[in-house]
Amino acid sequence: MAEAQRHPFLQGLSKHRGSAPTVVVIFGASGDLTARKLIPAIYNLSFDNLLPADFFLVGYGRKAIPDEEFRTDAAAAIKEFSRRELNEEVWGRVAQRTTYVAGGYDDKAAFDRLAAHIAEIEKNLGREVQALFYISTPPSVFASILLNLGASGLASKYLGKPHHSKVIIEKPFGKDLNSALALNQTIRQVLEEHQVYRIDHYLGKETVQDLLVQRFANSIFEPLWNRNYIDSVQITVAEEVGVGTRGGYYEQSGALRDMIQNHTMQLVALTAMEPPVSLDAEAIRDEKVKLLRAIQPLNLAPGGDVARAQYAAGMMGGKPVKGYLEEEGINPQSATETYAGIRLSINNWRWQGVPFYLRSGKRMARRVTEIAVNFKRPPGTLFAESERFNLAPNTLAFQIQPDEGLSLVLNGKIPGLETRTQPVKMNFRYSTTFGSNTPEAYERLVLDAMTGDGTLFIRGDEAETSWKLYTPVLEAWAKAGREGMDSYPAGSWGPPSGDALTAKNNHIWR
Ligand code: NDP
Ligand code: BG6
């Protein structure tokens, strides 16, 4: 407990030590996410001795897969995707309690079989077992799974006790406000809110959690963290990868739904929210929702608060790459944006008048996720910008990934007999201070859900509030089709309309 108080984000770990025997059931267990992230996460938790002593894994899917084949596939996934090499003994501990149940997602009888399977596990163990259901299927079957968890009694198992059933729901959480409302309604039919863990894997990233620690465990920031000292905030979530093999999904999604509405808005909320009254999940989520509610509706007129674009052919790493419209599985007339830029205004006491610029895109110059907090310039009485005084605004930059860390740009004197200045950078790098083998987001998130800690998950009203802001944008873009769609060469920092968002306030992207 003392440990948990010193390191609040270890609370999940301390709770875990008393946690119940657990069965994790993965729906969509033959899928890409299961292989690339979920199985390696479970393996690494086992490696670190963070799984309950009585831990069971059950894969579920429509395809009939024998238990042994599922275990072999899982071991292959660990070999290919885990941050640690496969250790047979560690994996063996999980593998011997790993099974597979075949069934449809809309097949009530199959869910009854799943319930009987879990009951059998409990009978053999001689104890009650907590069930954590991980919905890792395409969103088209989220609702069927939820309703069948309800109908089979699995959703309400042990409700009222700490080892009640819990459900993790993958993204996307809806595709607009109405679909998110409908999904929340389905959830409410079968689950209580505290049983629900809506995933945003960005919250599982170490550096995203560190944002709260930096803001609230250091006294130097809070007095400056407002419109009196901060000029603007820029959040960049840039990817080098293109749409790859995910054309089918991406065409229905686009950058606004895929990256801005969820991941990027979580970064906004954690950067701008008020200090929570405690580190309790509800206290943090209350503050995030309050912040999201203070964001003004976006100006959708040309030259307003939004920009969208598609990548055109370009060069990356010295090699030519295709434009979005030439990619496999993409409609050559597609009106799906691969870049979205947004200017937000937050109408509260702290942030009024401070623009928050957001941009996210595929095929950009470099993979980087960064939150740059730009401070106001000092009055120019002593060091007015000139040939001698090369001055930059002070910028505190949270480097979320890669090369995780924190940097502060200051202006310093160039050594010499004459007073000349230049911007200098103070750097903190995770890898140099802490080493590099940190847990992956999914490890943290699966562990937290298992231990009943919802801090790093999205609450229903949070998802709805974010969709409320962006649904009018999506509707306007759908109506406009390709009209107003800008473009940027693959390997660049985005389109002219994205630069115009900052230029309007005499700012430039870092
Ligand atoms: P997949 O397309 O690989 O599907 C997962 C499994 O669901 C499949 O193996 C299949 O299992 C079943 N399935 C596939 N299509 C359908 C369908 N039309 N109807 C019913 N069942 C279907 O998905 P991913 O594993 O890539 O993603 C799972 C979830 O995670 C999605 O919600 C996705 O948005 C989210 N996600 C994925 C990421 C990734 O990197 N893959 C990243 C972030 C989020 P079976 O046939 O055995 O039933
Ligand atoms: C996913 C998006 O949620 O996040 C992908 O669907 C994107 O399109 C991915 O590539 C980025 O995640 P990360 O952790 O690599 O920044």
PDB file of N, CA, C and O in Angstrom, residues 62-92:
ATOM      1  N   ARG A  62     -15.490 -17.770 -34.603  1.00  0.00           N
ATOM      2  CA  ARG A  62     -16.423 -18.578 -35.410  1.00  0.00           C
ATOM      3  C   ARG A  62     -15.749 -19.807 -35.996  1.00  0.00           C
ATOM      4  O   ARG A  62     -16.370 -20.842 -36.176  1.00  0.00           O
ATOM      5  N   LYS A  63     -14.441 -19.643 -36.280  1.00  0.00           N
ATOM      6  CA  LYS A  63     -13.710 -20.755 -36.884  1.00  0.00           C
ATOM      7  C   LYS A  63     -13.418 -21.788 -35.799  1.00  0.00           C
ATOM      8  O   LYS A  63     -13.011 -21.411 -34.689  1.00  0.00           O
ATOM      9  N   ALA A  64     -13.635 -23.090 -36.123  1.00  0.00           N
ATOM     10  CA  ALA A  64     -13.333 -24.126 -35.121  1.00  0.00           C
ATOM     11  C   ALA A  64     -11.815 -24.333 -35.087  1.00  0.00           C
ATOM     12  O   ALA A  64     -11.213 -24.704 -36.090  1.00  0.00           O
ATOM     13  N   ILE A  65     -11.208 -24.056 -33.960  1.00  0.00           N
ATOM     14  CA  ILE A  65      -9.757 -24.224 -33.835  1.00  0.00           C
ATOM     15  C   ILE A  65      -9.504 -25.162 -32.645  1.00  0.00           C
ATOM     16  O   ILE A  65      -9.942 -24.865 -31.526  1.00  0.00           O
ATOM     17  N   PRO A  66      -8.825 -26.299 -32.862  1.00  0.00           N
ATOM     18  CA  PRO A  66      -8.521 -27.170 -31.716  1.00  0.00           C
ATOM     19  C   PRO A  66      -7.653 -26.434 -30.695  1.00  0.00           C
ATOM     20  O   PRO A  66      -6.851 -25.570 -31.062  1.00  0.00           O
ATOM     21  N   ASP A  67      -7.803 -26.788 -29.417  1.00  0.00           N
ATOM     22  CA  ASP A  67      -7.041 -26.130 -28.336  1.00  0.00           C
ATOM     23  C   ASP A  67      -5.550 -26.098 -28.664  1.00  0.00           C
ATOM     24  O   ASP A  67      -4.883 -25.074 -28.514  1.00  0.00           O
ATOM     25  N   GLU A  68      -5.046 -27.262 -29.125  1.00  0.00           N
ATOM     26  CA  GLU A  68      -3.608 -27.362 -29.334  1.00  0.00           C
ATOM     27  C   GLU A  68      -3.136 -26.393 -30.427  1.00  0.00           C
ATOM     28  O   GLU A  68      -2.079 -25.757 -30.304  1.00  0.00           O
ATOM     29  N   GLU A  69      -3.964 -26.267 -31.470  1.00  0.00           N
ATOM     30  CA  GLU A  69      -3.597 -25.357 -32.568  1.00  0.00           C
ATOM     31  C   GLU A  69      -3.596 -23.896 -32.074  1.00  0.00           C
ATOM     32  O   GLU A  69      -2.732 -23.097 -32.436  1.00  0.00           O
ATOM     33  N   PHE A  70      -4.574 -23.563 -31.241  1.00  0.00           N
ATOM     34  CA  PHE A  70      -4.636 -22.190 -30.705  1.00  0.00           C
ATOM     35  C   PHE A  70      -3.374 -21.895 -29.880  1.00  0.00           C
ATOM     36  O   PHE A  70      -2.778 -20.818 -29.986  1.00  0.00           O
ATOM     37  N   ARG A  71      -2.949 -22.889 -29.094  1.00  0.00           N
ATOM     38  CA  ARG A  71      -1.736 -22.691 -28.272  1.00  0.00           C
ATOM     39  C   ARG A  71      -0.501 -22.523 -29.168  1.00  0.00           C
ATOM     40  O   ARG A  71       0.350 -21.687 -28.915  1.00  0.00           O
ATOM     41  N   THR A  72      -0.439 -23.347 -30.228  1.00  0.00           N
ATOM     42  CA  THR A  72       0.716 -23.259 -31.135  1.00  0.00           C
ATOM     43  C   THR A  72       0.738 -21.908 -31.835  1.00  0.00           C
ATOM     44  O   THR A  72       1.788 -21.262 -31.950  1.00  0.00           O
ATOM     45  N   ASP A  73      -0.441 -21.444 -32.276  1.00  0.00           N
ATOM     46  CA  ASP A  73      -0.514 -20.132 -32.938  1.00  0.00           C
ATOM     47  C   ASP A  73      -0.093 -19.030 -31.962  1.00  0.00           C
ATOM     48  O   ASP A  73       0.576 -18.068 -32.334  1.00  0.00           O
ATOM     49  N   ALA A  74      -0.531 -19.185 -30.725  1.00  0.00           N
ATOM     50  CA  ALA A  74      -0.197 -18.159 -29.724  1.00  0.00           C
ATOM     51  C   ALA A  74       1.314 -18.111 -29.496  1.00  0.00           C
ATOM     52  O   ALA A  74       1.910 -17.031 -29.417  1.00  0.00           O
ATOM     53  N   ALA A  75       1.940 -19.292 -29.418  1.00  0.00           N
ATOM     54  CA  ALA A  75       3.400 -19.317 -29.219  1.00  0.00           C
ATOM     55  C   ALA A  75       4.096 -18.663 -30.409  1.00  0.00           C
ATOM     56  O   ALA A  75       5.070 -17.903 -30.240  1.00  0.00           O
ATOM     57  N   ALA A  76       3.563 -18.912 -31.616  1.00  0.00           N
ATOM     58  CA  ALA A  76       4.166 -18.298 -32.805  1.00  0.00           C
ATOM     59  C   ALA A  76       4.009 -16.776 -32.748  1.00  0.00           C
ATOM     60  O   ALA A  76       4.922 -16.027 -33.124  1.00  0.00           O
ATOM     61  N   ALA A  77       2.857 -16.321 -32.253  1.00  0.00           N
ATOM     62  CA  ALA A  77       2.625 -14.863 -32.140  1.00  0.00           C
ATOM     63  C   ALA A  77       3.611 -14.247 -31.149  1.00  0.00           C
ATOM     64  O   ALA A  77       4.137 -13.153 -31.372  1.00  0.00           O
ATOM     65  N   ILE A  78       3.887 -14.956 -30.066  1.00  0.00           N
ATOM     66  CA  ILE A  78       4.850 -14.436 -29.077  1.00  0.00           C
ATOM     67  C   ILE A  78       6.228 -14.323 -29.722  1.00  0.00           C
ATOM     68  O   ILE A  78       6.913 -13.309 -29.581  1.00  0.00           O
ATOM     69  N   LYS A  79       6.596 -15.385 -30.457  1.00  0.00           N
ATOM     70  CA  LYS A  79       7.915 -15.359 -31.121  1.00  0.00           C
ATOM     71  C   LYS A  79       8.020 -14.160 -32.053  1.00  0.00           C
ATOM     72  O   LYS A  79       9.042 -13.493 -32.118  1.00  0.00           O
ATOM     73  N   GLU A  80       6.944 -13.888 -32.764  1.00  0.00           N
ATOM     74  CA  GLU A  80       7.022 -12.820 -33.763  1.00  0.00           C
ATOM     75  C   GLU A  80       6.842 -11.421 -33.182  1.00  0.00           C
ATOM     76  O   GLU A  80       7.507 -10.483 -33.606  1.00  0.00           O
ATOM     77  N   PHE A  81       5.974 -11.296 -32.175  1.00  0.00           N
ATOM     78  CA  PHE A  81       5.566  -9.930 -31.806  1.00  0.00           C
ATOM     79  C   PHE A  81       5.921  -9.495 -30.388  1.00  0.00           C
ATOM     80  O   PHE A  81       5.788  -8.313 -30.061  1.00  0.00           O
ATOM     81  N   SER A  82       6.317 -10.416 -29.526  1.00  0.00           N
ATOM     82  CA  SER A  82       6.552 -10.013 -28.131  1.00  0.00           C
ATOM     83  C   SER A  82       7.839  -9.199 -28.003  1.00  0.00           C
ATOM     84  O   SER A  82       8.795  -9.411 -28.744  1.00  0.00           O
ATOM     85  N   ARG A  83       7.873  -8.291 -27.031  1.00  0.00           N
ATOM     86  CA  ARG A  83       9.097  -7.509 -26.801  1.00  0.00           C
ATOM     87  C   ARG A  83      10.160  -8.375 -26.137  1.00  0.00           C
ATOM     88  O   ARG A  83      11.310  -7.995 -26.056  1.00  0.00           O
ATOM     89  N   ARG A  84       9.731  -9.544 -25.606  1.00  0.00           N
ATOM     90  CA  ARG A  84      10.707 -10.477 -25.051  1.00  0.00           C
ATOM     91  C   ARG A  84      10.673 -11.776 -25.843  1.00  0.00           C
ATOM     92  O   ARG A  84       9.636 -12.161 -26.377  1.00  0.00           O
ATOM     93  N   GLU A  85      11.783 -12.464 -25.878  1.00  0.00           N
ATOM     94  CA  GLU A  85      11.833 -13.759 -26.565  1.00  0.00           C
ATOM     95  C   GLU A  85      10.924 -14.765 -25.854  1.00  0.00           C
ATOM     96  O   GLU A  85      10.660 -14.626 -24.658  1.00  0.00           O
ATOM     97  N   LEU A  86      10.492 -15.763 -26.608  1.00  0.00           N
ATOM     98  CA  LEU A  86       9.640 -16.797 -26.018  1.00  0.00           C
ATOM     99  C   LEU A  86      10.442 -17.637 -25.040  1.00  0.00           C
ATOM    100  O   LEU A  86      11.467 -18.209 -25.398  1.00  0.00           O
ATOM    101  N   ASN A  87       9.970 -17.681 -23.796  1.00  0.00           N
ATOM    102  CA  ASN A  87      10.557 -18.559 -22.787  1.00  0.00           C
ATOM    103  C   ASN A  87       9.535 -19.679 -22.564  1.00  0.00           C
ATOM    104  O   ASN A  87       8.411 -19.418 -22.115  1.00  0.00           O
ATOM    105  N   GLU A  88       9.924 -20.907 -22.900  1.00  0.00           N
ATOM    106  CA  GLU A  88       8.969 -22.027 -22.907  1.00  0.00           C
ATOM    107  C   GLU A  88       8.327 -22.234 -21.545  1.00  0.00           C
ATOM    108  O   GLU A  88       7.140 -22.533 -21.433  1.00  0.00           O
ATOM    109  N   GLU A  89       9.116 -22.039 -20.497  1.00  0.00           N
ATOM    110  CA  GLU A  89       8.589 -22.301 -19.151  1.00  0.00           C
ATOM    111  C   GLU A  89       7.511 -21.270 -18.790  1.00  0.00           C
ATOM    112  O   GLU A  89       6.437 -21.606 -18.297  1.00  0.00           O
ATOM    113  N   VAL A  90       7.825 -19.992 -19.106  1.00  0.00           N
ATOM    114  CA  VAL A  90       6.869 -18.918 -18.793  1.00  0.00           C
ATOM    115  C   VAL A  90       5.592 -19.112 -19.601  1.00  0.00           C
ATOM    116  O   VAL A  90       4.475 -19.051 -19.077  1.00  0.00           O
ATOM    117  N   TRP A  91       5.737 -19.357 -20.893  1.00  0.00           N
ATOM    118  CA  TRP A  91       4.562 -19.534 -21.739  1.00  0.00           C
ATOM    119  C   TRP A  91       3.820 -20.823 -21.349  1.00  0.00           C
ATOM    120  O   TRP A  91       2.596 -20.869 -21.339  1.00  0.00           O
ATOM    121  N   GLY A  92       4.578 -21.840 -20.982  1.00  0.00           N
ATOM    122  CA  GLY A  92       3.974 -23.116 -20.600  1.00  0.00           C
ATOM    123  C   GLY A  92       2.965 -22.953 -19.460  1.00  0.00           C
ATOM    124  O   GLY A  92       1.912 -23.598 -19.445  1.00  0.00           O
TER     125      GLY A  92
END
